[in-house]
Amino acid sequence: MNKSIIFQNLGLIDYQIAWDYQEKLHAEIVAIKLENRNLSPENQKNTPNYLLFCEHPNVYTLGKSGKPDHLLLDDEGLEKHDAKYYKINRGGDITYHGKGQLVGYPILDLENFFTDIHKYMRFLEEAVIKTCADFGIEAGRIQGLTGVWVDYVEQKSPRKICAMGVKASRWVTMHGFALNVNTDLSYFKHIVPCGIDDKAVTSMELELGKKLDFQEVSDRMLKNLEDIFEMKS
């Protein structure tokens, strides 16, 4: 079991380019796994694990279980707001990515860690919860809903601070999480976020009333992911 990860900060990158890169890394890992099937244990290769951090220019993505009418903009509206739109192969409904949002794409062979998608999602959520706590924001889970929320206990005004959507094939993951750090939340007004129309969206900046050092948040998230997954970078 190889728990080493190759961490790459891709910076601000077009969504399609990042998606293609994820697909490439995913395919390479799956190819190694298939090749290993025909090799004796002593000749089998370790599968690598990748963790990609980035930001995207304005883009809306619709998951496999999403409804197209949850995007409230037509082509002209997308152009007006300088945004792109993609239907993609992750789970979940529609979400927004933009500058000031920390997007993480773990491309892990879960057979190096544990073969449990539910546990994988909870671990991702826990890393976000710990990162929020590091900056003085109390966040957590709401039963039956994926992602991380503020005001998750009393739920008088529950607000999603991090969306998640993943795909796994042959126990190799792709896609991941999107934590709103200094995100322009006005773009969420043009969708029904994650298909949930009765709860709001928030950011770390909005909750704290100040912009955060984006690199500092990224560093804390990386550290928390490494600790929770017992990764080695």
CSV table of C-alpha atoms in Angstrom, one decimal:
chain,number,residue,atom,x,y,z
A,1,MET,CA,0.0,0.0,0.0
A,2,ASN,CA,1.6,3.2,-1.2
A,3,LYS,CA,0.4,6.2,0.9
A,4,SER,CA,2.8,8.7,-0.7
A,5,ILE,CA,1.2,11.4,-2.7
A,6,ILE,CA,2.4,13.7,-5.5
A,7,PHE,CA,1.1,17.2,-4.6
A,8,GLN,CA,0.7,19.7,-7.4
A,9,ASN,CA,-0.6,23.3,-7.1
A,10,LEU,CA,-1.9,24.1,-10.6
A,11,GLY,CA,-2.8,27.7,-9.7
A,12,LEU,CA,-5.5,29.4,-11.8
A,13,ILE,CA,-6.4,26.9,-14.6
A,14,ASP,CA,-9.1,26.5,-17.1
A,15,TYR,CA,-11.6,23.8,-16.0
A,16,GLN,CA,-11.4,21.8,-19.2
A,17,ILE,CA,-7.6,21.6,-19.0
A,18,ALA,CA,-7.7,20.5,-15.3
A,19,TRP,CA,-10.4,17.9,-16.2
A,20,ASP,CA,-8.3,16.5,-19.0
A,21,TYR,CA,-5.3,16.3,-16.7
A,22,GLN,CA,-7.3,14.5,-14.1
A,23,GLU,CA,-8.5,12.0,-16.7
A,24,LYS,CA,-4.9,11.4,-17.9
A,25,LEU,CA,-3.6,10.7,-14.4
A,26,HIS,CA,-6.7,8.6,-13.6
A,27,ALA,CA,-6.1,6.5,-16.7
A,28,GLU,CA,-2.4,6.0,-16.0
A,29,ILE,CA,-3.2,4.7,-12.5
A,30,VAL,CA,-5.9,2.3,-13.8
A,31,ALA,CA,-3.5,1.1,-16.5
A,32,ILE,CA,-0.9,0.1,-13.8
A,33,LYS,CA,-3.6,-1.7,-11.8
A,34,LEU,CA,-4.7,-3.7,-14.9
A,35,GLU,CA,-1.1,-4.5,-15.7
A,36,ASN,CA,-0.5,-5.7,-12.2
A,37,ARG,CA,-3.2,-8.3,-12.5
A,38,ASN,CA,-0.9,-10.3,-14.8
A,39,LEU,CA,2.2,-10.0,-12.7
A,40,SER,CA,3.4,-11.9,-9.7
A,41,PRO,CA,3.2,-10.0,-6.4
A,42,GLU,CA,7.0,-9.3,-6.3
A,43,ASN,CA,6.8,-7.8,-9.8
A,44,GLN,CA,3.8,-5.6,-9.4
A,45,LYS,CA,4.3,-1.8,-9.4
A,46,ASN,CA,3.0,0.6,-6.8
A,47,THR,CA,0.2,2.9,-8.0
A,48,PRO,CA,0.9,6.6,-7.5
A,49,ASN,CA,-1.5,9.0,-5.8
A,50,TYR,CA,-2.0,12.6,-6.8
A,51,LEU,CA,-3.4,15.6,-5.0
A,52,LEU,CA,-4.1,18.7,-7.2
A,53,PHE,CA,-5.0,22.1,-5.8
A,54,CYS,CA,-6.2,24.9,-8.1
A,55,GLU,CA,-8.6,27.7,-8.8
A,56,HIS,CA,-10.8,28.0,-11.9
A,57,PRO,CA,-12.1,31.0,-13.9
A,58,ASN,CA,-15.9,31.2,-13.6
A,59,VAL,CA,-17.5,27.9,-14.5
A,60,TYR,CA,-20.6,25.9,-13.7
A,61,THR,CA,-20.5,22.1,-13.7
A,62,LEU,CA,-23.4,19.7,-13.6
A,63,GLY,CA,-23.0,16.2,-12.2
A,64,LYS,CA,-24.6,13.0,-13.4
A,65,SER,CA,-27.5,13.3,-11.1
A,66,GLY,CA,-28.1,17.0,-11.7
A,67,LYS,CA,-30.9,18.7,-13.5
A,68,PRO,CA,-30.0,21.1,-16.3
A,69,ASP,CA,-32.7,23.5,-15.2
A,70,HIS,CA,-30.8,24.1,-12.0
A,71,LEU,CA,-28.6,26.4,-14.1
A,72,LEU,CA,-30.6,29.7,-14.3
A,73,LEU,CA,-28.6,31.2,-17.2
A,74,ASP,CA,-28.9,30.7,-20.9
A,75,ASP,CA,-25.9,30.9,-23.3
A,76,GLU,CA,-26.3,34.7,-23.5
A,77,GLY,CA,-26.3,34.9,-19.7
A,78,LEU,CA,-23.2,32.8,-19.4
A,79,GLU,CA,-21.4,35.0,-21.8
A,80,LYS,CA,-22.5,38.1,-20.0
A,81,HIS,CA,-21.1,36.8,-16.7
A,82,ASP,CA,-18.0,35.5,-18.4
A,83,ALA,CA,-18.7,31.9,-17.3
A,84,LYS,CA,-18.5,28.5,-18.9
A,85,TYR,CA,-20.7,25.4,-18.4
A,86,TYR,CA,-19.9,21.7,-18.4
A,87,LYS,CA,-21.8,18.5,-17.9
A,88,ILE,CA,-19.4,16.1,-16.2
A,89,ASN,CA,-19.1,12.6,-14.8
A,90,ARG,CA,-18.9,13.2,-11.1
A,91,GLY,CA,-21.7,12.6,-8.7
A,92,GLY,CA,-23.9,15.4,-7.4
A,93,ASP,CA,-25.8,18.2,-9.0
A,94,ILE,CA,-24.7,21.7,-10.1
A,95,THR,CA,-22.0,23.9,-8.6
A,96,TYR,CA,-19.9,26.9,-9.3
A,97,HIS,CA,-16.2,27.3,-9.4
A,98,GLY,CA,-14.4,30.7,-9.5
A,99,LYS,CA,-11.4,32.7,-8.3
A,100,GLY,CA,-10.9,32.7,-4.6
A,101,GLN,CA,-12.2,29.2,-4.2
A,102,LEU,CA,-9.9,26.4,-3.2
A,103,VAL,CA,-10.6,23.4,-5.5
A,104,GLY,CA,-9.0,20.1,-4.6
A,105,TYR,CA,-8.8,17.0,-6.8
A,106,PRO,CA,-7.4,13.9,-5.0
A,107,ILE,CA,-6.6,11.2,-7.6
A,108,LEU,CA,-6.0,8.4,-5.2
A,109,ASP,CA,-5.9,4.6,-5.6
A,110,LEU,CA,-8.1,3.9,-2.6
A,111,GLU,CA,-6.7,0.4,-2.5
A,112,ASN,CA,-3.6,2.2,-1.0
A,113,PHE,CA,-5.8,3.5,1.8
A,114,PHE,CA,-9.2,1.8,2.2
A,115,THR,CA,-11.9,0.7,-0.2
A,116,ASP,CA,-14.9,2.6,1.2
A,117,ILE,CA,-16.3,5.5,-0.8
A,118,HIS,CA,-18.5,6.6,2.2
A,119,LYS,CA,-15.5,6.8,4.4
A,120,TYR,CA,-13.6,8.6,1.7
A,121,MET,CA,-16.2,11.4,1.5
A,122,ARG,CA,-16.3,11.7,5.3
A,123,PHE,CA,-12.5,12.1,5.4
A,124,LEU,CA,-12.6,14.9,2.8
A,125,GLU,CA,-15.3,16.6,4.8
A,126,GLU,CA,-13.3,16.2,8.0
A,127,ALA,CA,-10.3,17.9,6.4
A,128,VAL,CA,-12.5,20.9,5.4
A,129,ILE,CA,-14.0,21.0,8.9
A,130,LYS,CA,-10.6,21.1,10.5
A,131,THR,CA,-9.4,23.7,8.1
A,132,CYS,CA,-12.3,25.9,8.9
A,133,ALA,CA,-11.7,25.4,12.6
A,134,ASP,CA,-8.1,26.5,12.1
A,135,PHE,CA,-9.4,29.9,11.1
A,136,GLY,CA,-12.1,30.2,13.7
A,137,ILE,CA,-15.1,28.9,11.8
A,138,GLU,CA,-17.2,26.2,13.3
A,139,ALA,CA,-18.4,24.0,10.4
A,140,GLY,CA,-19.8,20.5,10.2
A,141,ARG,CA,-22.1,18.1,8.5
A,142,ILE,CA,-25.9,18.0,8.0
A,143,GLN,CA,-27.3,14.5,7.9
A,144,GLY,CA,-28.3,13.4,4.4
A,145,LEU,CA,-26.4,16.2,2.7
A,146,THR,CA,-22.9,16.0,1.3
A,147,GLY,CA,-20.4,18.8,1.9
A,148,VAL,CA,-19.6,21.1,4.8
A,149,TRP,CA,-21.9,23.6,6.4
A,150,VAL,CA,-22.0,26.5,8.8
A,151,ASP,CA,-24.9,26.6,11.3
A,152,TYR,CA,-25.2,22.9,11.0
A,153,VAL,CA,-26.5,22.2,14.5
A,154,GLU,CA,-29.5,24.4,15.1
A,155,GLN,CA,-29.9,25.1,11.3
A,156,LYS,CA,-31.6,28.4,11.7
A,157,SER,CA,-29.6,29.7,8.7
A,158,PRO,CA,-27.6,26.8,7.3
A,159,ARG,CA,-25.0,27.8,4.8
A,160,LYS,CA,-22.8,25.6,2.6
A,161,ILE,CA,-19.1,26.6,2.7
A,162,CYS,CA,-17.7,23.6,0.8
A,163,ALA,CA,-19.3,21.5,-2.0
A,164,MET,CA,-18.1,18.0,-2.9
A,165,GLY,CA,-18.6,15.6,-5.8
A,166,VAL,CA,-16.4,12.6,-6.7
A,167,LYS,CA,-16.1,9.8,-9.2
A,168,ALA,CA,-14.4,6.5,-8.5
A,169,SER,CA,-13.5,3.8,-11.1
A,170,ARG,CA,-11.6,0.7,-10.1
A,171,TRP,CA,-11.2,2.4,-6.7
A,172,VAL,CA,-9.3,5.3,-8.3
A,173,THR,CA,-10.9,8.7,-7.4
A,174,MET,CA,-11.2,12.0,-9.3
A,175,HIS,CA,-13.0,15.3,-8.9
A,176,GLY,CA,-13.2,16.4,-5.2
A,177,PHE,CA,-14.1,19.5,-3.1
A,178,ALA,CA,-14.5,23.2,-3.6
A,179,LEU,CA,-14.0,25.4,-0.5
A,180,ASN,CA,-15.2,28.9,-0.7
A,181,VAL,CA,-12.4,31.0,0.7
A,182,ASN,CA,-12.6,34.5,-0.9
A,183,THR,CA,-15.2,33.5,-3.5
A,184,ASP,CA,-17.6,35.9,-5.3
A,185,LEU,CA,-20.8,34.4,-4.0
A,186,SER,CA,-23.0,36.4,-6.4
A,187,TYR,CA,-22.4,33.7,-9.0
A,188,PHE,CA,-24.3,31.2,-6.9
A,189,LYS,CA,-27.4,33.3,-7.5
A,190,HIS,CA,-27.5,31.9,-11.1
A,191,ILE,CA,-27.9,28.2,-10.0
A,192,VAL,CA,-29.8,26.1,-7.5
A,193,PRO,CA,-26.6,25.1,-5.7
A,194,CYS,CA,-26.2,21.3,-5.5
A,195,GLY,CA,-29.9,21.1,-6.3
A,196,ILE,CA,-30.8,22.5,-2.8
A,197,ASP,CA,-33.1,25.6,-3.0
A,198,ASP,CA,-33.8,26.2,0.7
A,199,LYS,CA,-30.2,26.7,2.0
A,200,ALA,CA,-27.7,29.5,1.4
A,201,VAL,CA,-24.0,29.4,0.4
A,202,THR,CA,-21.2,31.2,2.3
A,203,SER,CA,-17.5,31.7,2.2
A,204,MET,CA,-14.7,31.9,4.8
A,205,GLU,CA,-14.4,35.6,3.9
A,206,LEU,CA,-18.1,36.3,4.6
A,207,GLU,CA,-18.1,34.4,7.9
A,208,LEU,CA,-15.0,36.2,9.2
A,209,GLY,CA,-15.7,39.6,7.6
A,210,LYS,CA,-12.3,39.8,6.0
A,211,LYS,CA,-10.3,38.3,3.1
A,212,LEU,CA,-8.0,35.4,4.0
A,213,ASP,CA,-4.5,34.6,2.8
A,214,PHE,CA,-5.4,32.1,0.2
A,215,GLN,CA,-2.0,30.3,0.4
A,216,GLU,CA,-2.3,30.0,4.1
A,217,VAL,CA,-5.7,28.3,3.7
A,218,SER,CA,-4.2,26.0,1.0
A,219,ASP,CA,-1.3,25.0,3.3
A,220,ARG,CA,-3.7,24.2,6.2
A,221,MET,CA,-5.9,22.1,3.9
A,222,LEU,CA,-2.9,20.1,2.6
A,223,LYS,CA,-1.7,19.5,6.2
A,224,ASN,CA,-5.1,18.3,7.3
A,225,LEU,CA,-5.6,16.0,4.4
A,226,GLU,CA,-2.2,14.5,5.0
A,227,ASP,CA,-3.0,13.9,8.7
A,228,ILE,CA,-6.4,12.5,8.1
A,229,PHE,CA,-5.5,10.1,5.3
A,230,GLU,CA,-2.0,9.4,6.8
A,231,MET,CA,-0.6,10.5,3.5
A,232,LYS,CA,3.1,11.2,2.9
A,233,SER,CA,4.1,13.9,0.5
